[in-house]
XYZ file of C-alpha atoms in Angstrom:
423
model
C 0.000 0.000 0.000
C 2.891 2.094 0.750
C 4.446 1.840 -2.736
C 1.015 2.665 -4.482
C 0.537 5.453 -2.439
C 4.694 6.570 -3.183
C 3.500 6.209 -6.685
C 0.146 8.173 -6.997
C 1.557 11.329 -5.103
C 4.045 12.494 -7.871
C 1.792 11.861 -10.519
C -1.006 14.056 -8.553
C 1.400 16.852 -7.762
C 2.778 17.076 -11.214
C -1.074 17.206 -12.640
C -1.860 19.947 -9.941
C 1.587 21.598 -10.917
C 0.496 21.331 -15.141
C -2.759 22.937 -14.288
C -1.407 25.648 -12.059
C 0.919 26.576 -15.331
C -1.917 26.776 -17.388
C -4.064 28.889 -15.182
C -1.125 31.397 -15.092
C -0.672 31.493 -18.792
C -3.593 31.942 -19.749
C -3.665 35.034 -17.612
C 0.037 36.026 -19.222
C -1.999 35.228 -22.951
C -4.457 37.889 -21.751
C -1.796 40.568 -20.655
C 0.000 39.096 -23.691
C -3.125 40.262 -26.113
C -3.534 43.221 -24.358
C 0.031 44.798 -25.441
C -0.438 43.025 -28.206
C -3.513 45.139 -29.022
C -2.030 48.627 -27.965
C 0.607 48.131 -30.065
C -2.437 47.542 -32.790
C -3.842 50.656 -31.634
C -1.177 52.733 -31.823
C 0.614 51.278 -34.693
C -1.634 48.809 -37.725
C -4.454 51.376 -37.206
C -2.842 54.165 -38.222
C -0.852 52.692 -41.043
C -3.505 53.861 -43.879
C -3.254 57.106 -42.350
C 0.396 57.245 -42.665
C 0.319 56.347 -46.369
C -2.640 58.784 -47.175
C -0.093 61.214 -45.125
C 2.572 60.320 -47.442
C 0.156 61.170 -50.527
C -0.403 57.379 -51.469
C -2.304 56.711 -54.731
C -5.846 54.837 -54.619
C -3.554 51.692 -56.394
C -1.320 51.818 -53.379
C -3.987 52.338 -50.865
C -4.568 49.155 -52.465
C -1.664 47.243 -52.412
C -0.997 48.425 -48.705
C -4.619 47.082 -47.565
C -3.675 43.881 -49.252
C -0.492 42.584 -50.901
C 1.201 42.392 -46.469
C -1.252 40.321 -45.440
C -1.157 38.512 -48.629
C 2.350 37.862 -48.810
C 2.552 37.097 -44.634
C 0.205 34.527 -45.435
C 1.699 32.630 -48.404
C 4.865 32.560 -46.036
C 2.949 30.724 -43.401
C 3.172 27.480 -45.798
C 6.986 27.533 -44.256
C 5.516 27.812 -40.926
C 5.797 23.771 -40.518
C 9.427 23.649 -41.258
C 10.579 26.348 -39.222
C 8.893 25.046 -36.375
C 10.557 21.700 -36.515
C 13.772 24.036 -36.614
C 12.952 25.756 -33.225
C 11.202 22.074 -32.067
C 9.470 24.515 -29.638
C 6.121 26.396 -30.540
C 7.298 29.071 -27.615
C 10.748 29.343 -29.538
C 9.438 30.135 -32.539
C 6.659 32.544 -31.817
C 8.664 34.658 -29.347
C 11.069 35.011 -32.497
C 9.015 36.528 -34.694
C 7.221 38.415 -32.621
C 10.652 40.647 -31.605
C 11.313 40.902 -35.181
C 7.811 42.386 -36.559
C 8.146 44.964 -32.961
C 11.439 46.259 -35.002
C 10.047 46.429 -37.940
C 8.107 49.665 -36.566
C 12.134 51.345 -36.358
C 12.134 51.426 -40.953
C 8.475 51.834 -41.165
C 8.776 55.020 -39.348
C 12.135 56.141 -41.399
C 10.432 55.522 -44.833
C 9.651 59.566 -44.511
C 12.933 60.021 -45.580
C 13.070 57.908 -48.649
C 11.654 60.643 -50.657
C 9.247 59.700 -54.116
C 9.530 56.059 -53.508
C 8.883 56.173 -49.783
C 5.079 54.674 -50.352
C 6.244 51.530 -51.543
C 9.055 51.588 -49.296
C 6.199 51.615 -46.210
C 4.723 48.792 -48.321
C 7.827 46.683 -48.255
C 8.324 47.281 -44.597
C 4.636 46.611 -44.315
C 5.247 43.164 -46.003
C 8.109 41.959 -43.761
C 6.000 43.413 -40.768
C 2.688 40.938 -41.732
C 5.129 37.873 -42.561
C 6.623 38.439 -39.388
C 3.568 38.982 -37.284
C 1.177 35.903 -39.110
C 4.394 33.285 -39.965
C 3.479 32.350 -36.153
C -0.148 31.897 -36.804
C -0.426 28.260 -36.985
C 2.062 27.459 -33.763
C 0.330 30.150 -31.943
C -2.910 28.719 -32.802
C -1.498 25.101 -31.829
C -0.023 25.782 -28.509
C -3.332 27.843 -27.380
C -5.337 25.073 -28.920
C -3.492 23.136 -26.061
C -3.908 25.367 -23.227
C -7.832 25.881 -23.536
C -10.524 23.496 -22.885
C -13.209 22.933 -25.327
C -15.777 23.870 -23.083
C -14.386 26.934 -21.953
C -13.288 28.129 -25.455
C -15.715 30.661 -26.371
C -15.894 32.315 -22.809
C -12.558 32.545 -22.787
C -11.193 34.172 -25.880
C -14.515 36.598 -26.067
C -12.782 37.432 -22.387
C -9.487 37.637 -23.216
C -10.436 39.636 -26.864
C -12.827 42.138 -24.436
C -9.728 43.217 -23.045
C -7.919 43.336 -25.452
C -9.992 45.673 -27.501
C -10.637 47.920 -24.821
C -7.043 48.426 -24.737
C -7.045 48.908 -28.394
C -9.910 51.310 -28.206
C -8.085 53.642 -25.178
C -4.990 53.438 -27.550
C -6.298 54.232 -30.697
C -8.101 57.721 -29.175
C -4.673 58.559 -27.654
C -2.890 57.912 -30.628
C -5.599 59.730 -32.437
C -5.266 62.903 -30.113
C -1.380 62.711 -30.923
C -1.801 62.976 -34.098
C -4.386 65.946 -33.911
C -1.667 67.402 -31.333
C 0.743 67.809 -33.897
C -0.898 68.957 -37.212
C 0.207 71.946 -38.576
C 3.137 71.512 -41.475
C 4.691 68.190 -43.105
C 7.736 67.879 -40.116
C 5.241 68.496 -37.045
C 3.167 65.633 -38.487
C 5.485 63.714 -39.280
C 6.994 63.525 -35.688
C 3.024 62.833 -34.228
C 3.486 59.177 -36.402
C 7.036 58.607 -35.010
C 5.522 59.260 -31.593
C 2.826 56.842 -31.500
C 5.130 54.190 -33.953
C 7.682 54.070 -30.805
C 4.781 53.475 -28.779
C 3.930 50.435 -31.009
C 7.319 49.030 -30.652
C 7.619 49.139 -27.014
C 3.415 47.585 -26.146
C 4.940 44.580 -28.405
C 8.092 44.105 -26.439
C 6.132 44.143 -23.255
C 3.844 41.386 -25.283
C 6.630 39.483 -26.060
C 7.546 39.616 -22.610
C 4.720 37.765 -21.126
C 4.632 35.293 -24.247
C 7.665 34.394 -22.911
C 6.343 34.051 -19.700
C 3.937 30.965 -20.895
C 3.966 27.901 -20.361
C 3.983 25.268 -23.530
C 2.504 22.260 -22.909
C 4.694 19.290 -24.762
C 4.834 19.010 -28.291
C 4.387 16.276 -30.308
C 4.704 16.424 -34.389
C 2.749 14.101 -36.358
C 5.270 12.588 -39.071
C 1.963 10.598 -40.169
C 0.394 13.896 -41.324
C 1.615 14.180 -44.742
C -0.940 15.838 -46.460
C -0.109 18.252 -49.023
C -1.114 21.593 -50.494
C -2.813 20.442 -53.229
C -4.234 17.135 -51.979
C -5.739 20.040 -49.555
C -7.206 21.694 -52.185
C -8.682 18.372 -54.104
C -10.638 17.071 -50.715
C -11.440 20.645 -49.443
C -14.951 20.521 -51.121
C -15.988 17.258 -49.839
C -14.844 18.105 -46.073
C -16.943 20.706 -43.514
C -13.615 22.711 -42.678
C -13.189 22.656 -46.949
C -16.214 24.303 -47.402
C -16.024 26.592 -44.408
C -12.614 27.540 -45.656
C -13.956 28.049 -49.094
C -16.129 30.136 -47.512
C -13.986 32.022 -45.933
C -11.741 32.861 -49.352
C -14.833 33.973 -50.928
C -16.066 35.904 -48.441
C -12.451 37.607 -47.601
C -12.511 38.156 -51.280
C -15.177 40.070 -51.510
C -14.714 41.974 -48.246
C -11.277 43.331 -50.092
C -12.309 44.851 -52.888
C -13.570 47.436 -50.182
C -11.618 47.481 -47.367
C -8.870 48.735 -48.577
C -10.401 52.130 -49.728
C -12.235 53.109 -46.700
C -9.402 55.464 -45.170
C -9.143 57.170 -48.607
C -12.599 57.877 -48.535
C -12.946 59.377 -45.457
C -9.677 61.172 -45.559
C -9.794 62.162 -49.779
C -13.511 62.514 -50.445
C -14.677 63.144 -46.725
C -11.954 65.261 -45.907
C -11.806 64.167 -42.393
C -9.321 65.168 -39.417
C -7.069 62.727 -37.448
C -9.866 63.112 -34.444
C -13.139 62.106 -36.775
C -11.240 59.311 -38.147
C -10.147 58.248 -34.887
C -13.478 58.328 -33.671
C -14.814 56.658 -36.176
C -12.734 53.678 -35.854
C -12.728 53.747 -32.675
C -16.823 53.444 -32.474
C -16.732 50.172 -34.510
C -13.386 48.680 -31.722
C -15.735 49.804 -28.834
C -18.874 48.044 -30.086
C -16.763 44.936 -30.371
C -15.360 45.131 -27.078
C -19.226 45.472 -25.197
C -20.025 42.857 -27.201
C -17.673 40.355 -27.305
C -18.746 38.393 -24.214
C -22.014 38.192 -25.228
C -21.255 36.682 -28.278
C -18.276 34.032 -26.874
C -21.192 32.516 -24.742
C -23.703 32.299 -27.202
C -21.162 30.473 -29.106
C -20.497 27.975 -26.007
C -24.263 27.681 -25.542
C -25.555 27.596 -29.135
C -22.917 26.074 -30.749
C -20.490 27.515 -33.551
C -22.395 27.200 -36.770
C -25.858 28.862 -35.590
C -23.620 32.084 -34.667
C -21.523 32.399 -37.936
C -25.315 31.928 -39.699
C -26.564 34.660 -37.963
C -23.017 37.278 -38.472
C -23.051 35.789 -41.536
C -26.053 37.230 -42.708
C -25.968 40.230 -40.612
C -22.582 41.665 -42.084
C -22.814 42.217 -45.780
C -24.949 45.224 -45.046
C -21.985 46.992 -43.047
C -20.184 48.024 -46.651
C -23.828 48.939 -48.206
C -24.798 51.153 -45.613
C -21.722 53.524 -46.565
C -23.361 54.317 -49.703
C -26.137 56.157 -48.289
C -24.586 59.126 -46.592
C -21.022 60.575 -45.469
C -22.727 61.983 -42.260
C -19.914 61.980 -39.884
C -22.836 60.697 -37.099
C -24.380 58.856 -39.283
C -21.111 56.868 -40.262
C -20.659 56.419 -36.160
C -23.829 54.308 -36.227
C -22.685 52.336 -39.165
C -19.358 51.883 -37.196
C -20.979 50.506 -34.099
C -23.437 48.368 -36.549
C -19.701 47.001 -38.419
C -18.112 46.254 -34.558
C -21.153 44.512 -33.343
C -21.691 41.948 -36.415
C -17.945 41.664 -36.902
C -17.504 40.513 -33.258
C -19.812 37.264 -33.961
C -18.211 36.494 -37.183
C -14.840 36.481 -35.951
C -15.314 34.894 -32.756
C -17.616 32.311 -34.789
C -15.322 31.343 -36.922
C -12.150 31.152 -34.749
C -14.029 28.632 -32.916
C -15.412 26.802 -35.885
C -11.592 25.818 -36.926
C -10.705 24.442 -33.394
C -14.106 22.606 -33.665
C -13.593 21.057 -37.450
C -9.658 20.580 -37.561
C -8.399 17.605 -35.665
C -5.252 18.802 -33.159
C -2.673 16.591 -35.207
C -3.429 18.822 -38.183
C -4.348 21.837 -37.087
C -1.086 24.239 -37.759
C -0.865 22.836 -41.228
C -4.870 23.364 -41.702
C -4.715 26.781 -40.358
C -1.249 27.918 -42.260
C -3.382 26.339 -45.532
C -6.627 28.327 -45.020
C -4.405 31.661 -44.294
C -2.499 31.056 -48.063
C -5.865 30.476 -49.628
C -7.311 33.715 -47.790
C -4.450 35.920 -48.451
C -4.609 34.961 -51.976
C -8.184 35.493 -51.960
C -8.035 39.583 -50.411
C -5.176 40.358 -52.612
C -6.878 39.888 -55.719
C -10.464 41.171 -54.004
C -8.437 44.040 -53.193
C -6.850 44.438 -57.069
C -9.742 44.709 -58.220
C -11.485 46.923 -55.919
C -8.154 49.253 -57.144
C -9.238 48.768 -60.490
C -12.796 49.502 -60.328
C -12.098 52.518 -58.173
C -9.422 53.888 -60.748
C -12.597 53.268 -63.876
C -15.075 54.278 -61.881
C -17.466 56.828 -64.009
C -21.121 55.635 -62.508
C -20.816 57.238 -58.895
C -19.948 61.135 -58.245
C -17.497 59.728 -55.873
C -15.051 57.169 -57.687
C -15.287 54.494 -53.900
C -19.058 54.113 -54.392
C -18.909 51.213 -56.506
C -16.505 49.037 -54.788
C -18.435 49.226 -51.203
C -21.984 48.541 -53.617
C -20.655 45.324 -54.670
C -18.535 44.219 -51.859
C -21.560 44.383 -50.154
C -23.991 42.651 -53.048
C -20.713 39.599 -53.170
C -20.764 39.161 -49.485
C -24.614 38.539 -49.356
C -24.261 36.206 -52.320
C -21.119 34.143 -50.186
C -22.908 33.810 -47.219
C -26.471 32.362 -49.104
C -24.492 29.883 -51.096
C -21.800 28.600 -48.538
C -23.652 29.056 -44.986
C -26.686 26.434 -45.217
C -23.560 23.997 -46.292
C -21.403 23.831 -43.003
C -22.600 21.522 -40.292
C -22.240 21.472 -36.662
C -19.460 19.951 -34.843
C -19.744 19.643 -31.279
């Protein structure tokens, strides 16, 4: 009896001990996301203002909304191998993450690259998003690992509450910067190196408590050998394949608008640094109140019946923009966006976890990303394009947010009723 009681003790304490390290990192992931999101506040907010601040072309407004995120996630396809390099999930994220905080040091200098300093910010831009989503599929593994499947959707609408409220207080400061220091090209110019340094150091203080995690063991699957393109051939005859189909299509046609938005408001609209601020900062604050709400519909309801009803709730977001420039009027259609986009997102983070067994999961995840960045690049060309021939609207954007918003509504009818249920 002595012997099986010798024998049950460390094997209870070192259970008690695993769970005691996951309790405290999942409150380091929150403080984690948290500087994680200032640094989105102060920084990837504002980097369509600094381009339209640099006098950036509609095309480039365009290939800045786009061709990053599109390239970061074509590079995630080399996710796998790197992480076999690092053989540590913790290793390799914490990495990356201290290289896309420097990358805000030559994003900030491209003011002094003179006539080609727009697609200078776009190549710094690039090697930012490659940094930042290359750890996508690890991250998304090692969290996968740390939270239950019960407590999923409470959890990460908590943890993305914060967050945004973070991002919300950080985006009106580093809006009120900026409108602190207008007056001639230099002043402004040192309001965007201000809140870029503030950028740098809220993702060093991230990385920090990344570090601070603990990674549960990992184990690679040499058994998973599917490829790219035997990915693509079962995709339509699998649930995740059609909800990542979805997804493309969707992110498709949500790019050949989103890229054009700040030029609107700031070319046609003629806003200031504060009204923009405001208004993005109405659509993060909507989010944030309603976060919560929707992680525990998700855990109640079940993923599917959410992303249904965000599904068909957010193609309106890019029609209402058509109807007036209003400045309180866009607000409302700002709070409208946050709300809806909450659900969706939350929806369909939770719809991969529940679809994509754990063995393939990073692969899965780093294939859905290349497929989606593929998908907004070309949304987002040809948003460019129709903006540049635009001769039906009295302001040239008009068309692009009319049939975003007609493609989305035709996505979500087609694809929705064909994903099932999971859990």
């Amino acid at each position: 009896m002595e012997l099986k009681h010798k024998n049950k003790t460390p094997i209870k304490k070192d259970k008690e001990n695993t769970e005691e390290k996951i309790k405290k990192s999942l409150r380091y992931s929150t403080l984690d996301a948290s500087f994680w999101a200032s640094m989105a506040g102060f920084g990837e907010s504002f980097f369509s203002a600094f381009a339209v601040f640099l006098k950036a072309s509609n095309f480039q407004l365009g290939l800045l909304g786009s061709l990053p995120q599109a390239i970061g996630s074509v590079f995630q396809l080399f996710s796998e191998r790197l992480l076999k390099f690092f053989n540590s999930r913790k290793k390799f994220t914490a990495t990356f993450i201290f290289l896309q905080a420097l990358m805000y040091i030559p994003v900030a200098l491209v003011f002094f690259l003179g006539n080609l300093n727009v697609y200078f910010l776009i190549l710094f831009l690039c090697m930012y998003y490659v940094f930042g989503m290359m750890i996508g599929p690890a991250w998304s593994s090692w969290m996968g690992d740390l939270v239950s499947e019960e407590t999923r959707g409470t959890y990460f609408g908590r943890r993305n509450t914060i967050a945004g409220y973070i991002s919300f207080i950080t985006l009106l400061i580093g809006g009120y910067i900026l409108e602190s220091f207008t007056g001639d090209v230099k002043t402004q110019y040192i309001g965007f190196s201000i809140i870029f340094t503030l950028a740098l150091l809220s993702r060093i203080v991230s990385f920090m408590f990344l570090c601070a995690k603990y990674e549960p063991k990992y184990t690679h699957y040499e058994d998973n050998k599917t490829g790219f393109i035997d990915f693509l051939k079962n995709a339509r005859s699998r649930n995740y394949g059609m909800f990542i189909i979805f997804l493309c299509l969707m992110n498709f046609s949500i790019f050949i608008a989103a890229p054009f938005f700040a030029g609107y408001m700031f070319y046609d609209l003629k806003l200031s640094y504060t009204k923009y601020t405001i208004l993005i900062a109405a659509a993060v604050i909507a989010k944030n109140f309603s976060l919560p709400v929707w992680g525990k519909m998700v855990d109640r309801y079940g993923t599917r019946k959410i992303l249904t009803l965000a599904g068909y709730l957010m193609p309106a977001i890019s029609l209402w923009w058509l109807f007036s420039g209003n400045f309180y009027y866009l607000i409302f259609v700002q709070i409208y966006g946050g709300f809806v986009w909450a659900g969706f997102e939350i929806a369909a983070f939770n719809f991969f976890f529940d679809t994509i067994i754990p063995q393939k999961r990073a692969r899965y995840i780093a294939y859905s990303n290349v497929l989606n960045g593929i998908a907004l690049f070309i949304g987002a060309m040809i948003g460019g394009l129709i903006v540049k021939y635009n001769h039906f609207f009295s302001s040239e954007y008009m068309l692009v947010f009319l049939l975003s918003g007609v493609f989305r509504y035709v996505v979500s009818f087609i694809f929705i009723p064909k994903l099932r249920e999971v859990r």
